[in-house]
C-alpha positions in Angstrom: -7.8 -21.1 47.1 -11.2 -18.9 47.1 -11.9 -20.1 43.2 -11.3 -24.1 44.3 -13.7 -23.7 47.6 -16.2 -21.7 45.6 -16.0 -24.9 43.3 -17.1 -27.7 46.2 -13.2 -28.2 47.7 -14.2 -29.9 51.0 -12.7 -31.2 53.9 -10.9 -28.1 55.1 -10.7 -26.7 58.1 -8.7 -23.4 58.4 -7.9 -21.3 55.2 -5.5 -18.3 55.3 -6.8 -15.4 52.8 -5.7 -12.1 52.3 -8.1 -9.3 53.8 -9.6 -8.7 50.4 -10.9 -12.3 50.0 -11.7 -12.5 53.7 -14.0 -9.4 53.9 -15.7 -11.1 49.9 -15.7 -14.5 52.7 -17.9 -13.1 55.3 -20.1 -11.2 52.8 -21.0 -14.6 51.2 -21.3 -16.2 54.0 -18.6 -18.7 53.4 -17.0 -18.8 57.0 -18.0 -19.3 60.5 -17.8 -17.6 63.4 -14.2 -17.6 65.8 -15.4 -19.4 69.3 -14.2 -16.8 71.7 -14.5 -18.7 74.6 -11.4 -20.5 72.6 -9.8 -18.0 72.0 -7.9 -17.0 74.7 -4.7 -15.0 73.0 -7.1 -12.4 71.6 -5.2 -9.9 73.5 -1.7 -10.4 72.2 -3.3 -9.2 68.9 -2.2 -5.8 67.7 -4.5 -3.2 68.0 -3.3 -1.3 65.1 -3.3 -4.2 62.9 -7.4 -4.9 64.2 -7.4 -0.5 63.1 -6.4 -1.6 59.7 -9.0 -4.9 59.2 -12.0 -2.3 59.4 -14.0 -5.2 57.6 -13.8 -7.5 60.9 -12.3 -5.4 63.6 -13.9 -7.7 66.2 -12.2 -10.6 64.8 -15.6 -12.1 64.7 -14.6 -14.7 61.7 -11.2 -13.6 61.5 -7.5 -13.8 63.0 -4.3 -11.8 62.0 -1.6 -14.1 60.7 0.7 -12.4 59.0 1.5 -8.5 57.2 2.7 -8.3 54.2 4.1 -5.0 53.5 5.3 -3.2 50.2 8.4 -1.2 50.3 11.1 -0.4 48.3 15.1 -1.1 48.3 18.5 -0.4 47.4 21.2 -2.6 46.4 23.9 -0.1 48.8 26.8 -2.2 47.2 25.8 -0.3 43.3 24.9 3.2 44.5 27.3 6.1 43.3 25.6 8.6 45.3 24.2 7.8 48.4 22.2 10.8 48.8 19.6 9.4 47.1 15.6 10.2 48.0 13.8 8.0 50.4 10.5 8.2 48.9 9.1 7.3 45.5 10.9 10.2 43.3 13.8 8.1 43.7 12.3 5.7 40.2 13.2 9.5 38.5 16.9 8.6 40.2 19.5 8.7 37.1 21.7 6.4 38.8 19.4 3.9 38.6 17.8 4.0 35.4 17.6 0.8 33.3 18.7 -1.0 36.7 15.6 -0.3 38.6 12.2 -2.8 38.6 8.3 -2.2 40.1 5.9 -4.8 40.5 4.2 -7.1 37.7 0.8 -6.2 40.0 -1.8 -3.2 39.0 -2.6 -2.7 42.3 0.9 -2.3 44.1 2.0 -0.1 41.5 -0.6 2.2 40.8 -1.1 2.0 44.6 1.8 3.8 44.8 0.9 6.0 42.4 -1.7 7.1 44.6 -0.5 7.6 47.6 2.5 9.2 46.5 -0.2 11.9 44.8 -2.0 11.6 48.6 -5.0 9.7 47.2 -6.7 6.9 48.9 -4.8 3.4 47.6 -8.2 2.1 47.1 -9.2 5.1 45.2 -11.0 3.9 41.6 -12.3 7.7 40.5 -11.5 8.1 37.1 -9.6 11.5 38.3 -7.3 9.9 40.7 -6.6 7.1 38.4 -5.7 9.2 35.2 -3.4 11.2 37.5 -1.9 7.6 38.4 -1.2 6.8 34.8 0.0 10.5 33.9 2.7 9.6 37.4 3.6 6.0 36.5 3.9 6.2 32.7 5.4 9.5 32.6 7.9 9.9 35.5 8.7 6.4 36.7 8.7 3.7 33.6 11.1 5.5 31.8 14.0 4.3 34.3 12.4 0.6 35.0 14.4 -2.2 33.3 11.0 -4.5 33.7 7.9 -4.6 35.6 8.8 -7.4 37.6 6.6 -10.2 40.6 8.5 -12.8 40.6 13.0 -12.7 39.6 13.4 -9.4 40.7 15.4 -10.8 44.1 17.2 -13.2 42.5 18.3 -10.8 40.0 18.8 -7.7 43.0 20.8 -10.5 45.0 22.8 -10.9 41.6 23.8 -7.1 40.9 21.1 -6.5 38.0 18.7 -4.6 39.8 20.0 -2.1 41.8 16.4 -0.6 43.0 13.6 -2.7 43.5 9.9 -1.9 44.9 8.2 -5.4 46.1 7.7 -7.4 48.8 11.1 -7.6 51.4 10.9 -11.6 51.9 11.3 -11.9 48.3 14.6 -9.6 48.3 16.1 -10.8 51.7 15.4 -14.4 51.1 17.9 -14.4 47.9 20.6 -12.8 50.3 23.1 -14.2 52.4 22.0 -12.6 56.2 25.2 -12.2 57.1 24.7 -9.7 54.4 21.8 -8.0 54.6 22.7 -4.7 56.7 25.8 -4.1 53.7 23.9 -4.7 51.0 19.9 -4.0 51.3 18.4 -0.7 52.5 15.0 -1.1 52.5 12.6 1.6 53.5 8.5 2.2 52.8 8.0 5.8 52.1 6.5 8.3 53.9 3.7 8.3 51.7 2.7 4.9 52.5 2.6 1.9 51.1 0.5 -1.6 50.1 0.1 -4.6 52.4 -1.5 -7.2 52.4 -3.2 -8.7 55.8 -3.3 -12.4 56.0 -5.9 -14.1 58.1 -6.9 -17.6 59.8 -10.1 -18.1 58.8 -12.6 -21.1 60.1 -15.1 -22.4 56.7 -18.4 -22.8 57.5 -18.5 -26.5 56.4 -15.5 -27.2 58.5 -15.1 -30.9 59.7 -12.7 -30.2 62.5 -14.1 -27.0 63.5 -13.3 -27.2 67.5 -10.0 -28.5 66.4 -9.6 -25.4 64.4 -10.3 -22.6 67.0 -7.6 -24.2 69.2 -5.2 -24.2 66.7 -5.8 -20.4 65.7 -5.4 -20.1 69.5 -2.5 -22.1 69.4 -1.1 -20.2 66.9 -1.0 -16.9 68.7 1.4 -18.4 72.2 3.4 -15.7 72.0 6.7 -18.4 72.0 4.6 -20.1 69.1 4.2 -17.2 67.0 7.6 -16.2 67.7 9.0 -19.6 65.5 6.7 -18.5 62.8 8.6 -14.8 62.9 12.0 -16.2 63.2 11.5 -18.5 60.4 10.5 -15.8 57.9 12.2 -12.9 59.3 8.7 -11.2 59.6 9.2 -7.8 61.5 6.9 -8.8 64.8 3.2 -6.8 64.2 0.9 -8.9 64.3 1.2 -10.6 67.8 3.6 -8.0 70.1 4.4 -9.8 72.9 6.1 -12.7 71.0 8.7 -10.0 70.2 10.4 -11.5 73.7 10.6 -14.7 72.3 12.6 -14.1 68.7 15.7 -15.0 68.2 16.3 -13.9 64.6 16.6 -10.5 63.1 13.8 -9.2 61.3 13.9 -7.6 57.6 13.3 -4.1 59.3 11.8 -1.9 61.8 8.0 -3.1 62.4 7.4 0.8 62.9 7.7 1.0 59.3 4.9 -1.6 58.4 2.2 0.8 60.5 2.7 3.6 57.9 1.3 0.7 55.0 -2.8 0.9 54.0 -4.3 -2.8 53.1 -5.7 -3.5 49.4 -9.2 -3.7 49.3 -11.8 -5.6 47.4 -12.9 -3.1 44.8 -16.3 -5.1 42.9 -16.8 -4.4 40.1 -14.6 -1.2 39.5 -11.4 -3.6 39.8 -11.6 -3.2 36.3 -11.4 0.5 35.9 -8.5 -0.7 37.4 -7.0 -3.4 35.2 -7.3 -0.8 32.1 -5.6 1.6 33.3 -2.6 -0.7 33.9 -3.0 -2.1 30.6 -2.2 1.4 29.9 0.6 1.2 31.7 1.9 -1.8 30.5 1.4 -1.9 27.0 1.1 2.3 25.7 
């Protein structure tokens, strides 16, 4: 999306980004500003989601969609000891070993990493991100079958991976929901965990731009928003009061999405990064 608009793509009106992009948006003066006097639903946003989106906490050019949160979960029909830990030692797990995936993404993984070691997510000192390598290379590749972004539901819905850290939607949406509570524990650890924060987002070059701030607005009826929930299962967080009108059970406990610390845009030091997972990867 951000490389074809950066390339002339014309005639759109509202974009959805992740926070990253939105926050490299503003800075290059890419988007315009949201018409408050549209926007009348500002309060049903979350207050602790506007916490997290410290790069526009006014929603000034931006408005929560959607959180996208990383976690980690069981197949319960494969354990053999269901004592296992609910935090990240459980990749050192026996029981799973060789049946047991992370992420295809450097900065989920080694994300982890760090906040499992109680460093920043975003952290890209050469310290914390040696330690991250030492953690991920050392302790939990050993047991992984794959490092793994895109199969690694179908293949937990099919009994090959028993242990999976990823995105939920991509696990729950390859499993029967009458089945979900027998098969799929899924948890974020205490420690923390990724997410992602998408946004809507008016371009500055907008054709439709009144249109857009009333859809945005539109958007966020709570008994709108609520049919966007239902459809994905999407624990309600971003817009709280259209918690009343869901109908559908949600992939787990929103609680557990407040505990998660968005990816930021790192510059140029994204590929301090990108070494050290090609360490990972390929040593």
């Amino acid at each position: 999306m951000y490389a074809k608009l950066r390339a002339g793509a014309k005639g759109y009106d509202v974009v959805i980004p992740s926070n990253d992009f939105v926050s490299i948006m503003i800075k290059q003066g890419m988007l315009q500003e949201i018409d408050q006097s549209k926007f009348t639903n500002r309060s049903k946003i979350n207050p602790v989601i506007l916490e997290k989106a410290d790069y526009d906490p006014e929603m000034k050019y931006a408005v929560p969609y959607a959180l996208s949160a990383t976690g980690i979960m069981v197949n319960k029909t494969k354990v053999t000891n269901p004592n296992y830990s609910r935090d990240y030692d459980i990749f050192e797990d026996p029981q799973f070993a060789g049946h047991s995936t992370m992420m295809d993404e450097m900065r989920e993984v080694i994300g982890c990493a760090l906040l499992y070691q109680g460093k920043d997510m975003n952290s890209t000192s050469d310290a914390d991100l040696n330690e991250a390598y030492e953690l991920i290379s050392n302790k939990w590749k050993p047991s992984l079958a794959k490092f793994d972004a895109e199969g690694f539901g179908k293949s937990f819905a099919s009994g090959d991976f028993w242990l999976c850290q990823g995105y939920p939607e991509i696990v729950f949406g390859e499993v029967d929901k009458s089945r979900w509570e027998e098969t799929i524990d899924f948890f974020i650890p205490e420690e923390g965990g990724p997410a992602t924060l998408d946004s809507m987002v008016i371009l500055k070059d907008a054709p439709h731009a009144e249109l857009a701030n009333e859809f945005i607005n539109f958007i966020h009826r709570p008994e709108n928003y609520a049919i966007f929930i239902d459809e994905f299962h999407y624990p309600c967080v971003v817009n709280l009061e259209a918690l009343q009108f869901t109908t559908e059970p949600s992939m787990y406990d929103a609680q557990q999405a407040y505990n998660c610390t968005l990816k930021l845009d790192l510059g140029e030091d994204l590929d301090k990064v990108h070494d050290i997972w090609q360490k990972i990867r390929f040593n």
